[in-house]
Amino acid sequence: MSDIYHKSLNKGIQIFKSLSKLFVMAILLLVFGCQKEEDTSAPFSVVSTNITDGAAQVDVFSEITVLFSEDIDASSVDENSFVVNKGQYSVYGKLTCSGSTAIFKPAKQLADEKQYNCTLTVAVKSKSGQSIAQDYHWSFTSGVEPDLIAPTVNENIPADSEIWVFTDSKIQVSFDEAMDAESITSSSFVVKNGDTEVAGSLTYADKTVIFTPDAELNTGLVYTCIVTSDVKDLAGNALAEDFEWRFTTIPGELKFSEMIQPIFTDQSCISCHGGTQNPDLREAYAYASLVDGNYVNIASPNDSRIIKQLKGRHAGFITQKEENLILEWIKQGAKDN
């Protein structure tokens, strides 16, 4: 009887131990086995923007690019979730998404030197359905539109093919915009007769270059002027091509019949000085009337009566160049030729 009791007791103890183990395992399964695995993946976020926050002098032709931490749900990116403003005004453009990148291309170039504010809202989602944790903001300031246009010559003096240019003349070129003074040198602004270069000095101011020869030009010669494409504007744009022109200086001897008398005839001076008023500037009488009537002063050409009258009460009746031709003729001795 005692043996049977002990055997039954031992068996009961073993069963209890087995049940206890099963109970403990069940409790452990309930506590730990039903818990979800912890999500250790990084949250969906903005990694970088091509234009950083606070950037200045941003190219006015820029696109705005955003890189995210994972691929984007393209349908979540629109004008309400990717917003670009200039002050209180919305900036319109085209949005595209590719992989983890979103790109905003403005419909037109950015305005010069303006602040732009950009916002990505929490409506932007990844393909897995995650949203960014909070609205993402950044701003930048635009630069100015780059000057890509080549400068041009507005005016050149003497003019191309001009004749009877005075030997003490300065040569000048005016441009349509401010130029880089350092690009204007004796190599980029050349004056020559044939293959012989004319020595002189260059000055630049107010879009205009002036070449002053070291000595008077020679009479009766053709001079060639060249402004090369090495000349540049302040943005570094060069002339599209060399600018070249020619002029001819006055003859060594001015002929009264060919160069002086026609001035009086062409300007209709004879309508008043046609025989009733001195000097008589009709073709057959002009030379004698000017010389014998003391209208020219060979010893002091600038004091000649004809020159003083042309600068005084007759100012504007003829051009400055024509006045200079008359003065030069007097300087050469006021010859009847």
XYZ file of C-alpha atoms in Angstrom:
337
model
C 0.000 0.000 0.000
C 2.810 2.329 0.900
C 4.615 1.666 -2.391
C 1.498 2.331 -4.410
C 0.978 5.604 -2.568
C 4.508 6.792 -3.161
C 4.371 5.903 -6.830
C 1.116 7.781 -7.256
C 2.521 10.772 -5.396
C 5.645 10.915 -7.544
C 3.595 10.656 -10.708
C 1.364 13.481 -9.528
C 4.384 15.645 -8.810
C 5.780 15.012 -12.302
C 2.446 15.878 -13.891
C 2.295 19.076 -11.832
C 5.785 20.064 -12.919
C 4.920 19.449 -16.555
C 1.744 21.482 -16.266
C 3.666 24.255 -14.501
C 6.146 24.456 -17.374
C 3.329 24.606 -19.896
C 1.635 27.324 -17.860
C 4.820 29.401 -17.688
C 5.373 29.003 -21.440
C 1.807 30.060 -22.115
C 2.255 33.159 -19.958
C 5.496 34.024 -21.779
C 3.793 33.639 -25.148
C 0.985 35.906 -24.038
C 3.369 38.557 -22.747
C 6.042 38.523 -25.417
C 4.826 36.507 -28.335
C 1.962 38.842 -29.277
C 3.983 42.080 -29.240
C 4.628 43.725 -32.635
C 8.202 43.946 -33.813
C 9.565 47.445 -33.140
C 9.894 49.639 -36.304
C 13.506 50.737 -36.495
C 13.318 52.305 -40.022
C 14.128 56.044 -40.449
C 11.153 58.432 -40.826
C 10.325 59.945 -44.222
C 12.098 63.308 -44.426
C 13.812 65.935 -46.598
C 17.469 65.094 -47.148
C 18.556 68.217 -49.041
C 17.583 71.030 -51.422
C 19.701 72.237 -54.333
C 19.171 75.843 -53.166
C 20.056 76.004 -49.497
C 18.203 78.033 -46.906
C 19.445 81.635 -46.908
C 21.260 81.335 -50.246
C 21.901 84.639 -52.065
C 22.575 85.618 -55.676
C 20.717 82.551 -56.924
C 20.644 82.181 -60.716
C 17.346 83.601 -62.007
C 16.981 80.599 -64.324
C 17.207 78.075 -61.463
C 14.914 75.130 -60.833
C 14.181 74.104 -57.229
C 15.054 70.495 -56.450
C 14.282 68.537 -53.258
C 15.775 65.153 -52.354
C 13.784 62.967 -49.916
C 14.878 60.011 -47.820
C 12.820 57.585 -49.924
C 10.734 57.432 -53.079
C 7.860 59.907 -53.263
C 4.200 59.361 -53.916
C 4.014 61.682 -56.939
C 0.273 62.199 -56.496
C 0.923 63.880 -53.129
C 3.133 66.588 -54.638
C 1.163 69.494 -56.112
C 0.840 73.295 -55.902
C -0.700 72.958 -52.437
C 1.986 70.729 -50.923
C 5.040 72.220 -52.704
C 4.576 75.981 -52.450
C 6.871 78.742 -53.739
C 6.074 82.391 -52.988
C 7.604 85.752 -53.806
C 6.333 87.925 -51.006
C 2.553 87.542 -50.973
C 2.429 86.262 -54.538
C 2.488 82.629 -55.618
C 5.097 81.521 -58.107
C 3.656 79.245 -60.756
C 5.553 76.460 -62.415
C 5.734 72.785 -63.320
C 6.231 70.021 -60.734
C 7.806 66.680 -61.592
C 8.800 63.713 -59.421
C 11.278 60.956 -60.101
C 12.192 58.407 -57.468
C 13.059 60.315 -54.316
C 13.406 63.698 -56.082
C 10.850 66.463 -56.635
C 11.584 69.340 -59.037
C 9.802 72.695 -59.340
C 10.489 74.553 -62.592
C 9.194 78.169 -62.516
C 7.021 79.138 -65.476
C 9.315 82.123 -66.092
C 12.671 83.266 -64.818
C 12.892 84.566 -61.275
C 12.760 88.311 -60.689
C 16.041 90.079 -59.990
C 17.137 90.409 -56.358
C 13.919 89.173 -54.714
C 13.346 86.862 -51.742
C 11.568 83.581 -52.432
C 9.978 81.407 -49.726
C 9.492 77.664 -50.223
C 7.317 75.264 -48.211
C 6.771 71.499 -48.293
C 3.686 70.566 -46.293
C 2.950 67.357 -44.380
C 0.712 66.385 -47.290
C 3.835 65.180 -49.110
C 4.068 61.403 -48.701
C 6.380 58.565 -49.532
C 5.278 55.576 -51.576
C 5.002 53.646 -48.325
C 2.461 56.197 -47.088
C 4.623 58.103 -44.606
C 4.364 61.889 -44.323
C 7.130 64.268 -43.377
C 6.985 65.018 -39.650
C 6.205 68.728 -40.094
C 6.079 71.428 -42.752
C 9.543 72.111 -44.195
C 10.476 75.752 -44.906
C 13.430 77.461 -46.588
C 14.082 80.712 -48.451
C 16.620 82.292 -50.787
C 17.325 85.535 -52.655
C 17.686 85.703 -56.422
C 20.561 87.403 -58.207
C 20.318 89.427 -61.409
C 19.805 88.223 -64.944
C 23.218 87.625 -66.510
C 24.257 89.853 -69.404
C 24.854 87.537 -72.353
C 24.546 90.131 -75.127
C 27.613 91.259 -77.048
C 28.294 95.016 -77.096
C 28.013 96.972 -80.337
C 29.463 100.188 -81.715
C 26.950 103.045 -81.765
C 29.077 105.700 -83.445
C 32.555 106.206 -84.831
C 34.261 109.513 -85.584
C 35.462 110.141 -88.254
C 32.703 108.289 -90.076
C 33.417 105.402 -92.406
C 34.695 106.608 -95.814
C 34.763 110.223 -94.621
C 37.114 112.481 -96.598
C 38.882 115.739 -95.823
C 39.483 114.727 -92.214
C 41.762 117.171 -90.436
C 45.214 115.985 -89.513
C 44.831 117.040 -85.865
C 41.641 115.007 -85.438
C 41.049 112.600 -82.584
C 39.453 109.249 -83.342
C 36.632 108.003 -81.186
C 34.226 105.103 -80.835
C 31.075 105.007 -78.711
C 29.500 101.741 -77.537
C 25.932 100.871 -76.584
C 26.927 99.926 -73.023
C 29.651 100.370 -70.439
C 32.869 98.611 -71.361
C 35.725 96.951 -69.497
C 38.396 99.649 -69.673
C 41.167 97.083 -69.195
C 40.183 95.367 -72.449
C 40.786 98.580 -74.421
C 44.469 98.595 -75.299
C 46.814 99.475 -78.141
C 46.304 95.904 -79.362
C 42.507 96.022 -79.373
C 42.166 99.591 -80.741
C 44.439 100.088 -83.737
C 44.852 103.022 -86.134
C 47.152 102.558 -89.110
C 48.121 103.813 -92.542
C 48.807 100.767 -94.649
C 50.868 98.489 -92.415
C 52.217 101.335 -90.294
C 50.486 101.732 -86.956
C 49.865 105.226 -85.611
C 51.247 105.835 -82.125
C 48.895 107.490 -79.690
C 47.115 107.342 -76.342
C 43.733 105.894 -75.402
C 41.214 107.210 -72.902
C 37.871 105.679 -71.942
C 34.908 107.377 -70.275
C 31.129 107.241 -70.523
C 31.021 104.344 -73.034
C 33.399 106.193 -75.382
C 37.006 105.497 -76.356
C 39.138 108.354 -77.699
C 42.407 107.792 -79.543
C 44.711 110.819 -79.611
C 47.631 110.491 -82.064
C 51.028 111.437 -80.658
C 51.610 113.582 -83.763
C 49.360 115.051 -86.445
C 48.250 112.653 -89.141
C 49.724 113.037 -92.599
C 47.754 114.822 -95.297
C 46.075 113.058 -98.179
C 46.284 109.548 -96.724
C 43.787 106.787 -96.031
C 43.753 105.593 -92.424
C 42.234 102.347 -91.186
C 40.787 101.985 -87.690
C 40.138 98.596 -86.085
C 38.429 97.783 -82.806
C 39.016 94.074 -82.280
C 36.797 91.451 -80.686
C 39.136 91.510 -77.674
C 37.190 94.540 -76.447
C 34.630 93.433 -73.832
C 31.768 94.813 -71.792
C 31.631 94.661 -67.990
C 30.013 91.207 -68.113
C 32.875 89.838 -70.197
C 30.982 89.733 -73.495
C 33.236 90.533 -76.442
C 32.369 92.306 -79.679
C 30.869 89.742 -82.030
C 33.536 90.601 -84.613
C 36.207 93.183 -85.360
C 34.806 96.636 -86.153
C 36.725 98.337 -88.971
C 36.391 101.592 -90.898
C 38.473 104.024 -92.970
C 38.802 107.741 -93.540
C 40.953 110.060 -95.658
C 42.763 113.138 -94.387
C 42.651 116.505 -96.128
C 44.935 117.027 -99.108
C 48.293 118.652 -98.556
C 46.985 121.648 -100.470
C 43.352 122.729 -100.299
C 42.069 123.987 -103.624
C 39.826 127.022 -103.390
C 37.870 126.135 -106.524
C 37.201 122.526 -105.456
C 36.873 122.702 -101.685
C 36.135 126.275 -100.556
C 33.978 127.900 -103.232
C 31.445 124.992 -103.196
C 30.818 125.657 -99.486
C 29.412 129.091 -100.250
C 27.441 127.854 -103.241
C 25.996 124.727 -101.593
C 24.923 126.623 -98.478
C 23.208 129.319 -100.615
C 25.380 132.015 -99.076
C 25.079 133.876 -102.373
C 21.400 134.536 -101.687
C 22.644 137.386 -99.472
C 26.209 137.733 -100.713
C 25.408 137.727 -104.396
C 26.822 141.135 -105.300
C 24.734 143.443 -103.154
C 26.494 142.667 -99.864
C 30.169 142.089 -99.090
C 31.871 139.789 -99.405
C 30.608 138.865 -102.857
C 30.608 135.059 -102.767
C 29.575 134.399 -106.328
C 31.958 131.973 -108.023
C 33.611 134.558 -110.268
C 34.137 137.088 -107.465
C 34.499 135.160 -104.182
C 38.290 134.822 -104.034
C 39.030 138.472 -104.807
C 36.276 139.695 -102.514
C 37.589 137.639 -99.571
C 41.282 138.444 -100.029
C 41.121 142.026 -101.296
C 38.325 142.860 -98.887
C 40.525 141.865 -95.926
C 38.300 138.955 -94.902
C 41.323 136.674 -94.539
C 44.364 137.149 -92.314
C 47.163 134.843 -93.417
C 49.434 136.007 -90.591
C 46.800 135.187 -87.961
C 44.194 132.863 -89.543
C 41.953 132.649 -86.457
C 41.600 136.443 -86.518
C 40.303 136.467 -90.086
C 37.043 138.433 -90.453
C 35.388 135.560 -92.303
C 36.163 133.177 -89.396
C 34.940 135.642 -86.765
C 31.701 136.216 -88.673
C 31.133 132.463 -89.038
C 31.566 132.096 -85.284
C 29.483 135.187 -84.559
C 26.370 136.460 -86.282
C 26.666 133.898 -89.082
C 27.123 130.932 -86.744
C 25.247 127.852 -87.920
C 25.054 128.863 -91.577
C 27.697 126.269 -92.448
C 28.898 123.138 -90.661
C 31.801 123.080 -88.240
C 33.795 120.983 -90.680
C 33.226 123.491 -93.476
C 34.324 126.291 -91.175
C 37.468 124.307 -90.351
C 38.171 123.798 -94.063
C 38.037 127.551 -94.657
C 40.378 128.101 -91.699
C 42.782 125.447 -92.994
C 42.751 127.055 -96.451
C 43.745 130.370 -94.861
C 46.506 128.625 -92.865
C 47.863 127.217 -96.116
C 48.177 130.730 -97.519
C 44.686 131.357 -98.939
C 45.781 130.403 -102.438
C 43.709 131.012 -105.557
C 43.867 127.531 -107.001
